[in-house]
Amino acid sequence: MELLSDHFTEFHPIHGTNVRLDYSGTQATRVESFANGVCFSKHPLNPGEIFLIEIEDKELGWCGHLRIGLTSQNPTNLDVVPEYSIPDLMDQGYSWVFAITRNHNKITGGAEGEVVGGEVAGGGHRLGHGEPAEEEENSKPKSFFTDSYLFVENVCIPKDKLVGRSRPGRFSHILDDLYKTNALPPTARRSRIGVLYVSKGQDLADMHIIINGEDMGPSARGIPTLQPLYAVVDVFAATKCVRIVQVEYGFSSLQTLCRKAIQKHIVHRMAIDWLELPEALKHYCKYE
């Protein structure tokens, strides 16, 4: 496995004009319109280091969703942050961005240095104007709690933080079994989406998108790594707000181990409320 840095992951202070960051620099909200929501990681990524975000809020009425990818352009050197990541940022060169859709994010092939999935249109559109509806995917749901790690070629990532889950509520005892089969749509609230690159030798790499603990495949191949690569997150259209999820590498923290032990021995998440535990720990076990 590649060596990874242990810095706290944040958004770069340079971002689109419609983005507002919270005090911690880990939450990005698009405050108006559907565009000018392009954000970057504060630091370049290391090989195998995932930049993971969770969708916290949606804005109804827009067609199009989150875009995510990599760029070798230092955000500090940008004269103006592009209005769109696709196509504006990509047209400037040395950027590889993938549009997340409700279905069909799996990669089937493509040439080196080419984005091989996602949409290419730059504008957002209101629904109800004749746009084709998204196709429903009939593939069988996949289980994700059977393995503790996700392997992306030579990279090993703890799966615990990668999987988005529903907010616990009145019917959690019914819904939990659905979410344990990875039924949470990629564009839904609480969905977790990450980007990383895997070294391929000769100063080249492949970009991988991870959605709720599942590798979507190499979204772009043959990316040059001579320059540092920053993560790109475009808080676009129906995606209103995203939050960075800090990923633990190596040994799990005591907090994570406690959560796993508790979740292993309960019927469903609402049963956590019946346990004599500190409220902060109950909240952590239910939401994370």
PDB file of C-alpha atoms in Angstrom:
ATOM      1  CA  MET A   1       0.000   0.000   0.000  1.00  0.00           C
ATOM      2  CA  GLU A   2       1.137   3.525  -0.763  1.00  0.00           C
ATOM      3  CA  LEU A   3       2.315   5.765   2.078  1.00  0.00           C
ATOM      4  CA  LEU A   4      -0.364   8.290   3.009  1.00  0.00           C
ATOM      5  CA  SER A   5      -0.217  11.639   4.757  1.00  0.00           C
ATOM      6  CA  ASP A   6      -2.055  12.178   8.026  1.00  0.00           C
ATOM      7  CA  HIS A   7      -3.083  15.812   7.462  1.00  0.00           C
ATOM      8  CA  PHE A   8      -6.631  16.913   8.236  1.00  0.00           C
ATOM      9  CA  THR A   9      -8.544  17.008   4.954  1.00  0.00           C
ATOM     10  CA  GLU A  10     -10.103  20.367   4.044  1.00  0.00           C
ATOM     11  CA  PHE A  11     -11.405  22.305   1.071  1.00  0.00           C
ATOM     12  CA  HIS A  12      -9.143  24.898  -0.518  1.00  0.00           C
ATOM     13  CA  PRO A  13     -10.008  28.534   0.319  1.00  0.00           C
ATOM     14  CA  ILE A  14     -10.084  29.182  -3.449  1.00  0.00           C
ATOM     15  CA  HIS A  15     -13.447  28.050  -4.829  1.00  0.00           C
ATOM     16  CA  GLY A  16     -16.409  29.011  -7.009  1.00  0.00           C
ATOM     17  CA  THR A  17     -18.196  32.291  -6.345  1.00  0.00           C
ATOM     18  CA  ASN A  18     -21.416  30.596  -5.201  1.00  0.00           C
ATOM     19  CA  VAL A  19     -19.694  28.363  -2.614  1.00  0.00           C
ATOM     20  CA  ARG A  20     -19.579  29.036   1.103  1.00  0.00           C
ATOM     21  CA  LEU A  21     -17.292  26.994   3.383  1.00  0.00           C
ATOM     22  CA  ASP A  22     -18.013  26.448   7.068  1.00  0.00           C
ATOM     23  CA  TYR A  23     -15.567  27.443   9.812  1.00  0.00           C
ATOM     24  CA  SER A  24     -13.788  24.077   9.658  1.00  0.00           C
ATOM     25  CA  GLY A  25     -13.271  24.158   5.893  1.00  0.00           C
ATOM     26  CA  THR A  26     -14.879  20.723   5.571  1.00  0.00           C
ATOM     27  CA  GLN A  27     -18.412  21.655   4.451  1.00  0.00           C
ATOM     28  CA  ALA A  28     -19.129  23.332   1.106  1.00  0.00           C
ATOM     29  CA  THR A  29     -22.562  24.784   0.318  1.00  0.00           C
ATOM     30  CA  ARG A  30     -23.703  26.327  -2.969  1.00  0.00           C
ATOM     31  CA  VAL A  31     -25.738  29.312  -1.827  1.00  0.00           C
ATOM     32  CA  GLU A  32     -27.401  30.316  -5.124  1.00  0.00           C
ATOM     33  CA  SER A  33     -27.920  29.339  -8.777  1.00  0.00           C
ATOM     34  CA  PHE A  34     -26.861  25.869  -9.994  1.00  0.00           C
ATOM     35  CA  ALA A  35     -23.277  26.662 -11.052  1.00  0.00           C
ATOM     36  CA  ASN A  36     -20.073  28.288  -9.781  1.00  0.00           C
ATOM     37  CA  GLY A  37     -19.807  25.508  -7.215  1.00  0.00           C
ATOM     38  CA  VAL A  38     -16.312  24.211  -8.054  1.00  0.00           C
ATOM     39  CA  CYS A  39     -14.169  23.333  -5.003  1.00  0.00           C
ATOM     40  CA  PHE A  40     -10.695  21.852  -4.577  1.00  0.00           C
ATOM     41  CA  SER A  41      -8.813  19.964  -1.896  1.00  0.00           C
ATOM     42  CA  LYS A  42      -6.608  22.206   0.222  1.00  0.00           C
ATOM     43  CA  HIS A  43      -3.616  19.903  -0.280  1.00  0.00           C
ATOM     44  CA  PRO A  44      -2.557  17.714  -3.215  1.00  0.00           C
ATOM     45  CA  LEU A  45      -3.457  14.051  -2.847  1.00  0.00           C
ATOM     46  CA  ASN A  46      -0.887  11.331  -2.346  1.00  0.00           C
ATOM     47  CA  PRO A  47      -1.096   8.137  -4.435  1.00  0.00           C
ATOM     48  CA  GLY A  48      -3.845   5.970  -2.938  1.00  0.00           C
ATOM     49  CA  GLU A  49      -5.216   8.761  -0.718  1.00  0.00           C
ATOM     50  CA  ILE A  50      -8.972   9.084  -1.071  1.00  0.00           C
ATOM     51  CA  PHE A  51     -10.751  12.443  -0.970  1.00  0.00           C
ATOM     52  CA  LEU A  52     -14.154  11.408   0.409  1.00  0.00           C
ATOM     53  CA  ILE A  53     -17.262  13.564   0.649  1.00  0.00           C
ATOM     54  CA  GLU A  54     -20.835  12.985   1.797  1.00  0.00           C
ATOM     55  CA  ILE A  55     -23.855  14.646   0.191  1.00  0.00           C
ATOM     56  CA  GLU A  56     -25.549  16.590   2.991  1.00  0.00           C
ATOM     57  CA  ASP A  57     -28.250  18.512   1.167  1.00  0.00           C
ATOM     58  CA  LYS A  58     -30.038  18.526  -2.191  1.00  0.00           C
ATOM     59  CA  GLU A  59     -31.885  21.238  -4.122  1.00  0.00           C
ATOM     60  CA  LEU A  60     -35.006  20.024  -5.864  1.00  0.00           C
ATOM     61  CA  GLY A  61     -35.810  21.095  -9.389  1.00  0.00           C
ATOM     62  CA  TRP A  62     -32.389  20.917 -11.021  1.00  0.00           C
ATOM     63  CA  CYS A  63     -31.234  18.264 -13.478  1.00  0.00           C
ATOM     64  CA  GLY A  64     -27.655  17.125 -12.914  1.00  0.00           C
ATOM     65  CA  HIS A  65     -25.643  16.142  -9.880  1.00  0.00           C
ATOM     66  CA  LEU A  66     -22.236  16.239  -8.226  1.00  0.00           C
ATOM     67  CA  ARG A  67     -19.054  16.134 -10.329  1.00  0.00           C
ATOM     68  CA  ILE A  68     -15.783  14.885  -8.876  1.00  0.00           C
ATOM     69  CA  GLY A  69     -12.259  14.311 -10.157  1.00  0.00           C
ATOM     70  CA  LEU A  70      -8.651  15.488 -10.181  1.00  0.00           C
ATOM     71  CA  THR A  71      -6.670  18.438 -11.499  1.00  0.00           C
ATOM     72  CA  SER A  72      -2.976  19.245 -11.674  1.00  0.00           C
ATOM     73  CA  GLN A  73      -3.797  22.958 -11.723  1.00  0.00           C
ATOM     74  CA  ASN A  74      -2.903  24.606  -8.421  1.00  0.00           C
ATOM     75  CA  PRO A  75      -6.082  26.443  -7.317  1.00  0.00           C
ATOM     76  CA  THR A  76      -3.965  29.303  -5.989  1.00  0.00           C
ATOM     77  CA  ASN A  77      -2.719  30.020  -9.520  1.00  0.00           C
ATOM     78  CA  LEU A  78      -6.172  30.251 -11.101  1.00  0.00           C
ATOM     79  CA  ASP A  79      -7.091  33.736 -12.256  1.00  0.00           C
ATOM     80  CA  VAL A  80     -10.775  32.818 -12.043  1.00  0.00           C
ATOM     81  CA  VAL A  81     -12.369  29.602 -10.817  1.00  0.00           C
ATOM     82  CA  PRO A  82     -14.317  28.188 -13.802  1.00  0.00           C
ATOM     83  CA  GLU A  83     -18.094  28.293 -13.673  1.00  0.00           C
ATOM     84  CA  TYR A  84     -18.297  24.558 -14.385  1.00  0.00           C
ATOM     85  CA  SER A  85     -15.887  21.684 -13.897  1.00  0.00           C
ATOM     86  CA  ILE A  86     -17.373  20.100 -17.048  1.00  0.00           C
ATOM     87  CA  PRO A  87     -16.477  21.396 -19.577  1.00  0.00           C
ATOM     88  CA  ASP A  88     -14.832  24.672 -18.434  1.00  0.00           C
ATOM     89  CA  LEU A  89     -12.154  23.333 -16.091  1.00  0.00           C
ATOM     90  CA  MET A  90     -11.470  20.317 -18.297  1.00  0.00           C
ATOM     91  CA  ASP A  91     -11.104  22.541 -21.361  1.00  0.00           C
ATOM     92  CA  GLN A  92      -8.200  24.299 -19.626  1.00  0.00           C
ATOM     93  CA  GLY A  93      -6.335  20.987 -19.655  1.00  0.00           C
ATOM     94  CA  TYR A  94      -4.784  18.748 -17.008  1.00  0.00           C
ATOM     95  CA  SER A  95      -8.119  18.099 -15.295  1.00  0.00           C
ATOM     96  CA  TRP A  96     -10.160  14.901 -15.204  1.00  0.00           C
ATOM     97  CA  VAL A  97     -13.709  15.192 -13.872  1.00  0.00           C
ATOM     98  CA  PHE A  98     -16.492  12.615 -13.708  1.00  0.00           C
ATOM     99  CA  ALA A  99     -20.229  13.423 -13.473  1.00  0.00           C
ATOM    100  CA  ILE A 100     -22.087  11.296 -10.918  1.00  0.00           C
ATOM    101  CA  THR A 101     -25.514  10.062 -11.997  1.00  0.00           C
ATOM    102  CA  ARG A 102     -28.200   8.190 -10.116  1.00  0.00           C
ATOM    103  CA  ASN A 103     -27.334   5.047 -12.075  1.00  0.00           C
ATOM    104  CA  HIS A 104     -24.672   3.788 -14.466  1.00  0.00           C
ATOM    105  CA  ASN A 105     -21.467   5.115 -12.893  1.00  0.00           C
ATOM    106  CA  LYS A 106     -19.547   1.922 -13.611  1.00  0.00           C
ATOM    107  CA  ILE A 107     -16.713   2.260 -16.121  1.00  0.00           C
ATOM    108  CA  THR A 108     -16.576  -0.080 -19.116  1.00  0.00           C
ATOM    109  CA  GLY A 109     -13.497   1.160 -20.980  1.00  0.00           C
ATOM    110  CA  GLY A 110     -11.664   4.114 -22.511  1.00  0.00           C
ATOM    111  CA  ALA A 111      -8.380   5.374 -23.856  1.00  0.00           C
ATOM    112  CA  GLU A 112      -5.465   6.653 -21.804  1.00  0.00           C
ATOM    113  CA  GLY A 113      -5.847  10.179 -20.455  1.00  0.00           C
ATOM    114  CA  GLU A 114      -9.564  10.199 -21.313  1.00  0.00           C
ATOM    115  CA  VAL A 115     -12.527  10.486 -18.997  1.00  0.00           C
ATOM    116  CA  VAL A 116     -14.538   7.382 -19.803  1.00  0.00           C
ATOM    117  CA  GLY A 117     -17.817   8.048 -18.035  1.00  0.00           C
ATOM    118  CA  GLY A 118     -20.153  10.821 -16.970  1.00  0.00           C
ATOM    119  CA  GLU A 119     -21.870  13.664 -18.743  1.00  0.00           C
ATOM    120  CA  VAL A 120     -20.178  16.297 -20.869  1.00  0.00           C
ATOM    121  CA  ALA A 121     -22.727  19.112 -20.808  1.00  0.00           C
ATOM    122  CA  GLY A 122     -21.846  22.230 -18.834  1.00  0.00           C
ATOM    123  CA  GLY A 123     -25.234  23.760 -18.049  1.00  0.00           C
ATOM    124  CA  GLY A 124     -27.875  22.890 -15.495  1.00  0.00           C
ATOM    125  CA  HIS A 125     -31.503  22.574 -16.537  1.00  0.00           C
ATOM    126  CA  ARG A 126     -34.752  22.732 -14.659  1.00  0.00           C
ATOM    127  CA  LEU A 127     -36.796  19.556 -14.719  1.00  0.00           C
ATOM    128  CA  GLY A 128     -40.056  19.472 -16.630  1.00  0.00           C
ATOM    129  CA  HIS A 129     -38.761  20.737 -19.975  1.00  0.00           C
ATOM    130  CA  GLY A 130     -38.616  17.505 -21.917  1.00  0.00           C
ATOM    131  CA  GLU A 131     -35.325  16.112 -20.608  1.00  0.00           C
ATOM    132  CA  PRO A 132     -35.196  12.291 -20.838  1.00  0.00           C
ATOM    133  CA  ALA A 133     -35.745  10.536 -17.535  1.00  0.00           C
ATOM    134  CA  GLU A 134     -32.880   8.533 -16.077  1.00  0.00           C
ATOM    135  CA  GLU A 135     -33.034   4.814 -16.665  1.00  0.00           C
ATOM    136  CA  GLU A 136     -33.697   2.523 -13.761  1.00  0.00           C
ATOM    137  CA  GLU A 137     -30.960   0.078 -12.921  1.00  0.00           C
ATOM    138  CA  ASN A 138     -32.074  -3.516 -12.408  1.00  0.00           C
ATOM    139  CA  SER A 139     -28.794  -4.924 -11.194  1.00  0.00           C
ATOM    140  CA  LYS A 140     -28.821  -6.974  -8.011  1.00  0.00           C
ATOM    141  CA  PRO A 141     -27.756  -5.050  -4.890  1.00  0.00           C
ATOM    142  CA  LYS A 142     -24.298  -5.881  -3.583  1.00  0.00           C
ATOM    143  CA  SER A 143     -23.388  -6.609   0.016  1.00  0.00           C
ATOM    144  CA  PHE A 144     -20.711  -4.439   1.559  1.00  0.00           C
ATOM    145  CA  PHE A 145     -20.456  -5.336   5.254  1.00  0.00           C
ATOM    146  CA  THR A 146     -18.705  -8.656   4.568  1.00  0.00           C
ATOM    147  CA  ASP A 147     -15.257  -7.086   4.071  1.00  0.00           C
ATOM    148  CA  SER A 148     -13.440  -4.573   6.251  1.00  0.00           C
ATOM    149  CA  TYR A 149     -11.296  -3.145   3.445  1.00  0.00           C
ATOM    150  CA  LEU A 150     -11.710  -2.025  -0.121  1.00  0.00           C
ATOM    151  CA  PHE A 151      -8.862  -2.970  -2.452  1.00  0.00           C
ATOM    152  CA  VAL A 152      -8.251  -0.766  -5.479  1.00  0.00           C
ATOM    153  CA  GLU A 153      -5.355  -2.456  -7.240  1.00  0.00           C
ATOM    154  CA  ASN A 154      -2.426  -1.991  -4.803  1.00  0.00           C
ATOM    155  CA  VAL A 155      -4.335   0.386  -2.505  1.00  0.00           C
ATOM    156  CA  CYS A 156      -6.116  -0.803   0.636  1.00  0.00           C
ATOM    157  CA  ILE A 157      -8.752   1.494   2.198  1.00  0.00           C
ATOM    158  CA  PRO A 158     -10.790   0.785   5.369  1.00  0.00           C
ATOM    159  CA  LYS A 159     -14.370   0.371   4.157  1.00  0.00           C
ATOM    160  CA  ASP A 160     -16.001   1.525   7.385  1.00  0.00           C
ATOM    161  CA  LYS A 161     -16.113   5.222   6.429  1.00  0.00           C
ATOM    162  CA  LEU A 162     -16.768   4.695   2.719  1.00  0.00           C
ATOM    163  CA  VAL A 163     -20.397   3.594   2.914  1.00  0.00           C
ATOM    164  CA  GLY A 164     -23.234   6.113   3.186  1.00  0.00           C
ATOM    165  CA  ARG A 165     -26.197   5.230   5.376  1.00  0.00           C
ATOM    166  CA  SER A 166     -29.675   6.630   5.898  1.00  0.00           C
ATOM    167  CA  ARG A 167     -30.500   8.827   8.842  1.00  0.00           C
ATOM    168  CA  PRO A 168     -32.046   6.692  11.596  1.00  0.00           C
ATOM    169  CA  GLY A 169     -35.755   7.239  11.972  1.00  0.00           C
ATOM    170  CA  ARG A 170     -39.074   5.675  12.677  1.00  0.00           C
ATOM    171  CA  PHE A 171     -38.695   2.874  10.136  1.00  0.00           C
ATOM    172  CA  SER A 172     -34.960   2.207  10.486  1.00  0.00           C
ATOM    173  CA  HIS A 173     -35.603  -1.389  11.522  1.00  0.00           C
ATOM    174  CA  ILE A 174     -37.119  -1.918   8.057  1.00  0.00           C
ATOM    175  CA  LEU A 175     -34.689   0.187   6.038  1.00  0.00           C
ATOM    176  CA  ASP A 176     -31.420  -1.024   7.551  1.00  0.00           C
ATOM    177  CA  ASP A 177     -31.552  -4.321   5.659  1.00  0.00           C
ATOM    178  CA  LEU A 178     -31.941  -2.354   2.410  1.00  0.00           C
ATOM    179  CA  TYR A 179     -28.959  -0.125   3.115  1.00  0.00           C
ATOM    180  CA  LYS A 180     -26.849  -3.120   4.079  1.00  0.00           C
ATOM    181  CA  THR A 181     -27.213  -4.228   0.458  1.00  0.00           C
ATOM    182  CA  ASN A 182     -25.821  -0.891  -0.768  1.00  0.00           C
ATOM    183  CA  ALA A 183     -29.216   0.327  -2.027  1.00  0.00           C
ATOM    184  CA  LEU A 184     -28.530   3.990  -1.222  1.00  0.00           C
ATOM    185  CA  PRO A 185     -28.513   5.802  -4.602  1.00  0.00           C
ATOM    186  CA  PRO A 186     -25.229   7.591  -5.458  1.00  0.00           C
ATOM    187  CA  THR A 187     -26.929  10.996  -5.679  1.00  0.00           C
ATOM    188  CA  ALA A 188     -29.010  10.674  -2.498  1.00  0.00           C
ATOM    189  CA  ARG A 189     -28.452  12.488   0.771  1.00  0.00           C
ATOM    190  CA  ARG A 190     -25.906  10.655   2.961  1.00  0.00           C
ATOM    191  CA  SER A 191     -24.313   9.023  -0.090  1.00  0.00           C
ATOM    192  CA  ARG A 192     -20.512   9.000   0.117  1.00  0.00           C
ATOM    193  CA  ILE A 193     -18.372   9.560  -2.957  1.00  0.00           C
ATOM    194  CA  GLY A 194     -14.592   9.626  -3.156  1.00  0.00           C
ATOM    195  CA  VAL A 195     -11.796  10.061  -5.679  1.00  0.00           C
ATOM    196  CA  LEU A 196      -8.237   8.752  -5.658  1.00  0.00           C
ATOM    197  CA  TYR A 197      -5.492   7.886  -8.092  1.00  0.00           C
ATOM    198  CA  VAL A 198      -3.435   4.729  -8.376  1.00  0.00           C
ATOM    199  CA  SER A 199       0.140   4.869  -9.667  1.00  0.00           C
ATOM    200  CA  LYS A 200       0.749   2.887 -12.861  1.00  0.00           C
ATOM    201  CA  GLY A 201       4.471   3.546 -13.277  1.00  0.00           C
ATOM    202  CA  GLN A 202       6.355   5.905 -15.621  1.00  0.00           C
ATOM    203  CA  ASP A 203       4.810   8.960 -13.907  1.00  0.00           C
ATOM    204  CA  LEU A 204       1.275   7.916 -14.855  1.00  0.00           C
ATOM    205  CA  ALA A 205      -1.817   7.010 -12.836  1.00  0.00           C
ATOM    206  CA  ASP A 206      -5.450   5.931 -13.140  1.00  0.00           C
ATOM    207  CA  MET A 207      -8.252   7.860 -11.422  1.00  0.00           C
ATOM    208  CA  HIS A 208     -10.855   5.828  -9.533  1.00  0.00           C
ATOM    209  CA  ILE A 209     -14.248   6.944  -8.218  1.00  0.00           C
ATOM    210  CA  ILE A 210     -15.573   5.188  -5.101  1.00  0.00           C
ATOM    211  CA  ILE A 211     -19.317   5.304  -4.422  1.00  0.00           C
ATOM    212  CA  ASN A 212     -20.618   3.966  -1.100  1.00  0.00           C
ATOM    213  CA  GLY A 213     -17.727   1.556  -0.720  1.00  0.00           C
ATOM    214  CA  GLU A 214     -17.742   0.282  -4.311  1.00  0.00           C
ATOM    215  CA  ASP A 215     -15.006   0.979  -6.862  1.00  0.00           C
ATOM    216  CA  MET A 216     -16.506   2.265 -10.106  1.00  0.00           C
ATOM    217  CA  GLY A 217     -13.334   1.437 -12.044  1.00  0.00           C
ATOM    218  CA  PRO A 218     -10.716   3.665 -13.708  1.00  0.00           C
ATOM    219  CA  SER A 219     -12.641   6.790 -14.718  1.00  0.00           C
ATOM    220  CA  ALA A 220      -9.543   8.251 -16.392  1.00  0.00           C
ATOM    221  CA  ARG A 221      -6.382   6.424 -17.446  1.00  0.00           C
ATOM    222  CA  GLY A 222      -2.829   7.544 -18.047  1.00  0.00           C
ATOM    223  CA  ILE A 223      -3.000  10.716 -15.931  1.00  0.00           C
ATOM    224  CA  PRO A 224       0.443  12.365 -15.658  1.00  0.00           C
ATOM    225  CA  THR A 225       1.681  12.647 -12.069  1.00  0.00           C
ATOM    226  CA  LEU A 226       4.740  14.876 -12.567  1.00  0.00           C
ATOM    227  CA  GLN A 227       2.694  17.724 -11.068  1.00  0.00           C
ATOM    228  CA  PRO A 228       0.726  17.450  -7.772  1.00  0.00           C
ATOM    229  CA  LEU A 229      -2.892  16.372  -8.194  1.00  0.00           C
ATOM    230  CA  TYR A 230      -5.698  18.135  -6.319  1.00  0.00           C
ATOM    231  CA  ALA A 231      -9.205  16.757  -5.822  1.00  0.00           C
ATOM    232  CA  VAL A 232     -12.037  18.602  -7.594  1.00  0.00           C
ATOM    233  CA  VAL A 233     -15.605  18.633  -6.267  1.00  0.00           C
ATOM    234  CA  ASP A 234     -18.271  20.504  -8.220  1.00  0.00           C
ATOM    235  CA  VAL A 235     -21.319  21.154  -6.003  1.00  0.00           C
ATOM    236  CA  PHE A 236     -23.535  21.272  -9.061  1.00  0.00           C
ATOM    237  CA  ALA A 237     -27.292  21.544  -9.779  1.00  0.00           C
ATOM    238  CA  ALA A 238     -29.283  19.130  -7.562  1.00  0.00           C
ATOM    239  CA  THR A 239     -26.361  18.715  -5.152  1.00  0.00           C
ATOM    240  CA  LYS A 240     -26.558  21.596  -2.667  1.00  0.00           C
ATOM    241  CA  CYS A 241     -24.105  20.822   0.143  1.00  0.00           C
ATOM    242  CA  VAL A 242     -21.284  18.326   0.724  1.00  0.00           C
ATOM    243  CA  ARG A 243     -19.109  17.496   3.727  1.00  0.00           C
ATOM    244  CA  ILE A 244     -15.631  15.951   3.806  1.00  0.00           C
ATOM    245  CA  VAL A 245     -15.380  12.614   5.602  1.00  0.00           C
ATOM    246  CA  GLN A 246     -12.042  11.986   7.310  1.00  0.00           C
ATOM    247  CA  VAL A 247     -10.746   8.496   6.479  1.00  0.00           C
ATOM    248  CA  GLU A 248      -8.644   6.506   8.933  1.00  0.00           C
ATOM    249  CA  TYR A 249      -5.745   4.549   7.481  1.00  0.00           C
ATOM    250  CA  GLY A 250      -3.866   1.765   9.212  1.00  0.00           C
ATOM    251  CA  PHE A 251      -5.295   0.617  12.547  1.00  0.00           C
ATOM    252  CA  SER A 252      -8.837   1.678  13.426  1.00  0.00           C
ATOM    253  CA  SER A 253      -9.329   4.113  16.292  1.00  0.00           C
ATOM    254  CA  LEU A 254     -10.784   2.940  19.609  1.00  0.00           C
ATOM    255  CA  GLN A 255     -13.933   4.906  18.767  1.00  0.00           C
ATOM    256  CA  THR A 256     -14.352   3.012  15.488  1.00  0.00           C
ATOM    257  CA  LEU A 257     -13.710  -0.361  17.135  1.00  0.00           C
ATOM    258  CA  CYS A 258     -16.347   0.394  19.784  1.00  0.00           C
ATOM    259  CA  ARG A 259     -18.862   1.332  17.114  1.00  0.00           C
ATOM    260  CA  LYS A 260     -18.235  -1.852  15.149  1.00  0.00           C
ATOM    261  CA  ALA A 261     -18.662  -3.992  18.280  1.00  0.00           C
ATOM    262  CA  ILE A 262     -21.945  -2.274  19.168  1.00  0.00           C
ATOM    263  CA  GLN A 263     -23.375  -2.457  15.645  1.00  0.00           C
ATOM    264  CA  LYS A 264     -22.491  -6.135  15.408  1.00  0.00           C
ATOM    265  CA  HIS A 265     -24.701  -7.039  18.373  1.00  0.00           C
ATOM    266  CA  ILE A 266     -27.842  -4.962  17.744  1.00  0.00           C
ATOM    267  CA  VAL A 267     -30.947  -5.772  15.728  1.00  0.00           C
ATOM    268  CA  HIS A 268     -31.148  -2.345  14.081  1.00  0.00           C
ATOM    269  CA  ARG A 269     -29.829   1.151  14.703  1.00  0.00           C
ATOM    270  CA  MET A 270     -32.818   2.393  16.700  1.00  0.00           C
ATOM    271  CA  ALA A 271     -32.019  -0.312  19.269  1.00  0.00           C
ATOM    272  CA  ILE A 272     -28.894   1.706  20.152  1.00  0.00           C
ATOM    273  CA  ASP A 273     -31.193   4.101  22.045  1.00  0.00           C
ATOM    274  CA  TRP A 274     -32.025   1.310  24.472  1.00  0.00           C
ATOM    275  CA  LEU A 275     -28.391   0.892  25.520  1.00  0.00           C
ATOM    276  CA  GLU A 276     -26.906   2.605  28.565  1.00  0.00           C
ATOM    277  CA  LEU A 277     -24.257   4.507  26.651  1.00  0.00           C
ATOM    278  CA  PRO A 278     -23.183   8.166  26.437  1.00  0.00           C
ATOM    279  CA  GLU A 279     -25.367  10.129  24.038  1.00  0.00           C
ATOM    280  CA  ALA A 280     -22.352  11.139  21.925  1.00  0.00           C
ATOM    281  CA  LEU A 281     -21.436   7.476  21.374  1.00  0.00           C
ATOM    282  CA  LYS A 282     -25.044   6.580  20.502  1.00  0.00           C
ATOM    283  CA  HIS A 283     -25.112   9.373  17.920  1.00  0.00           C
ATOM    284  CA  TYR A 284     -21.810   8.224  16.437  1.00  0.00           C
ATOM    285  CA  CYS A 285     -22.981   4.613  16.157  1.00  0.00           C
ATOM    286  CA  LYS A 286     -26.223   5.578  14.423  1.00  0.00           C
ATOM    287  CA  TYR A 287     -25.077   8.244  12.016  1.00  0.00           C
ATOM    288  CA  GLU A 288     -21.537   7.356  10.935  1.00  0.00           C
TER     289      GLU A 288
END
